[in-house]
Short mmCIF file of C-alpha atoms and ligand atoms in Angstrom, two decimals:
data_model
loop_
_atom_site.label_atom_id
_atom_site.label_comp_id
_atom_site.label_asym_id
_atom_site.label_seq_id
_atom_site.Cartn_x
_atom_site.Cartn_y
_atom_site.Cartn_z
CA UNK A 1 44.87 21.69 35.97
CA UNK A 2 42.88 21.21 33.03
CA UNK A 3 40.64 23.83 31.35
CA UNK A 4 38.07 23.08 28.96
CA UNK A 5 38.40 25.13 25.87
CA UNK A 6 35.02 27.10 26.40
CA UNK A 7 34.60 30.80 27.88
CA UNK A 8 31.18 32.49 28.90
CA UNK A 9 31.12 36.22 29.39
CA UNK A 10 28.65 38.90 30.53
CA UNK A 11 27.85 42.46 28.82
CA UNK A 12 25.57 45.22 30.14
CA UNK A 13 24.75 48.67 29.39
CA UNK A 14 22.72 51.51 29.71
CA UNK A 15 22.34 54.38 27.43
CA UNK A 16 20.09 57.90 28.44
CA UNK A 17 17.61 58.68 25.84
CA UNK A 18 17.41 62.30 24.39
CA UNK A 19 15.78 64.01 21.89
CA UNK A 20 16.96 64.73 18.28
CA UNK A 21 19.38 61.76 17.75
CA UNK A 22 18.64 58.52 16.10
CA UNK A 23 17.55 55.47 18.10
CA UNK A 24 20.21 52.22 17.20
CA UNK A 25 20.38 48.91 18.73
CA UNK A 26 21.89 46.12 17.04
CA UNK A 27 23.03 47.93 14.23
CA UNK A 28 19.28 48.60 12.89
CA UNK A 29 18.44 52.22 13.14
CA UNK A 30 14.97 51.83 14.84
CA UNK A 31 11.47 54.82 14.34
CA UNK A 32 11.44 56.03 17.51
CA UNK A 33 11.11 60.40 18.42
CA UNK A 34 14.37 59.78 20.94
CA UNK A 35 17.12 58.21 21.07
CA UNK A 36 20.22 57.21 23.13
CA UNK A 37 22.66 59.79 24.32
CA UNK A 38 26.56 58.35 24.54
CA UNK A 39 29.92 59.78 22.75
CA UNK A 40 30.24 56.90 20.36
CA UNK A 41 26.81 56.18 18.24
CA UNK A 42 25.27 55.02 21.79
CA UNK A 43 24.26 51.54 20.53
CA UNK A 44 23.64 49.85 24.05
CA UNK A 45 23.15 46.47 22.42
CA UNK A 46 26.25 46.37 20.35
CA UNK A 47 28.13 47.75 23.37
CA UNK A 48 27.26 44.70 25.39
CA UNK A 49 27.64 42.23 23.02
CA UNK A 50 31.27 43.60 22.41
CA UNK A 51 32.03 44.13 25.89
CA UNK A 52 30.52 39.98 26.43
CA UNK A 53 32.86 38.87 24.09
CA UNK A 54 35.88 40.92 25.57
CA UNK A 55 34.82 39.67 28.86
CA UNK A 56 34.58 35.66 27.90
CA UNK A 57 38.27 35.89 26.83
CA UNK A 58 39.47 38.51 29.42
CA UNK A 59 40.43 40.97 27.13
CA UNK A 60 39.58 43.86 29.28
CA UNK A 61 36.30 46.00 28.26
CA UNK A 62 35.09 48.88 25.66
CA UNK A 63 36.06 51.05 27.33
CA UNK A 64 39.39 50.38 27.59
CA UNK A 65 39.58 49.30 23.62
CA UNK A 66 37.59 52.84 22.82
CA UNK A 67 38.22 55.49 25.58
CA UNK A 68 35.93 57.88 25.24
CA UNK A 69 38.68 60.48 25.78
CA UNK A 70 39.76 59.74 22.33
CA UNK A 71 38.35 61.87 19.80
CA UNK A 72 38.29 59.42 17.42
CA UNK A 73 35.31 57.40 19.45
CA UNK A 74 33.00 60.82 19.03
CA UNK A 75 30.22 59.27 17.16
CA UNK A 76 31.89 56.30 16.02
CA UNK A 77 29.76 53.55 14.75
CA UNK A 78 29.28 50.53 17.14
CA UNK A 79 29.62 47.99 14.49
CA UNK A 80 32.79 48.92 14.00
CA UNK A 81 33.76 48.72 17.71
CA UNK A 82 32.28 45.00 18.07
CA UNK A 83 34.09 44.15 14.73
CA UNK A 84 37.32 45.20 16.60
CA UNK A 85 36.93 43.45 19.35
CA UNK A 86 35.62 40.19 17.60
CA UNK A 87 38.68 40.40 15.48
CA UNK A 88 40.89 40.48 18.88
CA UNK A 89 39.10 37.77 20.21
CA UNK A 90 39.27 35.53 17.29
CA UNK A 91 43.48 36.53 17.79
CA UNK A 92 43.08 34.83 20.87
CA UNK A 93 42.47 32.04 19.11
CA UNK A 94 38.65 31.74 20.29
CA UNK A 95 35.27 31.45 18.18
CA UNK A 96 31.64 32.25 18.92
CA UNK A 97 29.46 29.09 19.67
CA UNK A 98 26.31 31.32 20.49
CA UNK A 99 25.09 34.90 22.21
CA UNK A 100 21.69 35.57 23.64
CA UNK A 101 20.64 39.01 24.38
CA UNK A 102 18.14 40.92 26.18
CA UNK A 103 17.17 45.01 25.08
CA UNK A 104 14.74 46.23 28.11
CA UNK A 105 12.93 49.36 26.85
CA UNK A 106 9.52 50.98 27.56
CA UNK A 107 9.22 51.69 23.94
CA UNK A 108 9.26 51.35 21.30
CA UNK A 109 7.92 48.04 20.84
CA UNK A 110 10.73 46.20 18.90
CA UNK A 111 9.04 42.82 17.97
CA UNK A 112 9.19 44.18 14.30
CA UNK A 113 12.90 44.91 14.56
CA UNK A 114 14.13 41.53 15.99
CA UNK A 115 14.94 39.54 13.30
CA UNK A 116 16.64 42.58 11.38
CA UNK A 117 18.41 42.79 14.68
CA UNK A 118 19.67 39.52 14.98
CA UNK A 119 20.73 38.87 10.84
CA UNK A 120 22.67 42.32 11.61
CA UNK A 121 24.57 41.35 14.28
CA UNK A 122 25.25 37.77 13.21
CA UNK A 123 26.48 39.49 10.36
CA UNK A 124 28.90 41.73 12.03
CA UNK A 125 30.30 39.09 13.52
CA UNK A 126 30.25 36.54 10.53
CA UNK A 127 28.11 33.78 12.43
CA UNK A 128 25.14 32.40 11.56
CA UNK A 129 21.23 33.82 12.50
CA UNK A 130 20.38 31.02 14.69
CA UNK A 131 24.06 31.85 16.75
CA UNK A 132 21.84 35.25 17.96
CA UNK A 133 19.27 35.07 20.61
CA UNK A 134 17.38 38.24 21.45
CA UNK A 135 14.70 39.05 23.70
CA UNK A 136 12.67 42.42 24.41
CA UNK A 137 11.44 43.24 27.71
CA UNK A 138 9.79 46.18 28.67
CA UNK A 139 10.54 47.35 32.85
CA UNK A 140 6.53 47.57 33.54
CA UNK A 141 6.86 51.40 33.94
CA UNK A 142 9.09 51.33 36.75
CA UNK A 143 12.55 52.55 37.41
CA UNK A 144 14.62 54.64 34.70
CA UNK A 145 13.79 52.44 31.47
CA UNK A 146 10.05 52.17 32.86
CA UNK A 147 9.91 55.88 32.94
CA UNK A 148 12.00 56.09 29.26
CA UNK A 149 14.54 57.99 30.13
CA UNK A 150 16.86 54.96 29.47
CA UNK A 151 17.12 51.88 27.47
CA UNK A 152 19.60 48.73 28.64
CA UNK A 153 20.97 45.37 27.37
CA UNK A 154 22.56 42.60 28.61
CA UNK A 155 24.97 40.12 26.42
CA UNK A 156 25.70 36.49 27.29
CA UNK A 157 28.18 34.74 24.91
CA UNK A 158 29.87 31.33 24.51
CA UNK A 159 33.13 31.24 23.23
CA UNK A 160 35.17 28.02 21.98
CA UNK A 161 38.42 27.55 21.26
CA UNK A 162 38.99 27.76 17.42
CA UNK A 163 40.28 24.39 15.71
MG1 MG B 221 27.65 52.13 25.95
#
């Protein structure tokens, strides 16, 4: 049977927020008095935007690139991670036709941030602006991110197969 040369995958994550550690999402260190709690540098948004792009070309997860039993992932920066795994997927002989991205948090309100956001992620992975959607929702007050005791993102990503 013929396949078309085109993969979709999914990311999503959730990160707890804490006090006295810097807020990052999309690579852009964000003002905020919290920020989110994980072993690596706890960048939700990079996290499922590499763990979309592992998924579209069923290369497994983040987790299993980055175990966070390995010392070496204590702190590590989440750039680096999605660089990886970009990198392994470009092996695979696939390339990035677009990703579109959603960052639900209470607060703060990151309007201001999302074009930094999007030029630094297209530029981690070496695509163009307009290849980065991004949209911020906030949860209405309810449930874990409504409360702020969490921020989340979700990661959809088209992948082509490279010429
Ligand atoms: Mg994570």
């Amino acid at each position: 049977m013929a396949t078309k040369a085109i993969r979709i995958g999914i990311g999503t994550d959730l990160h707890r927020l804490g006090p006295d550690r810097p807020l990052w999402l999309g690579g852009v260190e964000i003002e905020h008095e919290s920020g989110l709690i994980g072993h690596s540098d706890a960048d939700v948004l990079l996290h499922a935007v590499t763990d979309a792009l592992l998924g579209a070309a069923a290369l497994g997860d983040i987790g299993g690139m980055f175990p966070d039993t390995d010392p070496a992932n204590r702190g590590r920066d989440s750039a680096e991670m999605l660089a990886a795994a970009h990198e392994a997927v470009q092996k695979a002989g696939w390339q990035i036709c677009n990703l579109d991205c959603i960052v639900a948090a209470e607060r703060p309100k990151l309007s201001p941030y999302r074009q930094r956001i999007c030029r630094r992620v297209a530029e981690i992975l070496e695509i163009a602006t307009d290849q980065v959607g991004l949209k911020a929702k906030t949860a209405e007050g309810v449930g874990p991110i409504g409360r702020e005791e969490a921020i989340g993102a979700q990661c959809v990503v088209l992948l082509e197969k490279a010429d």
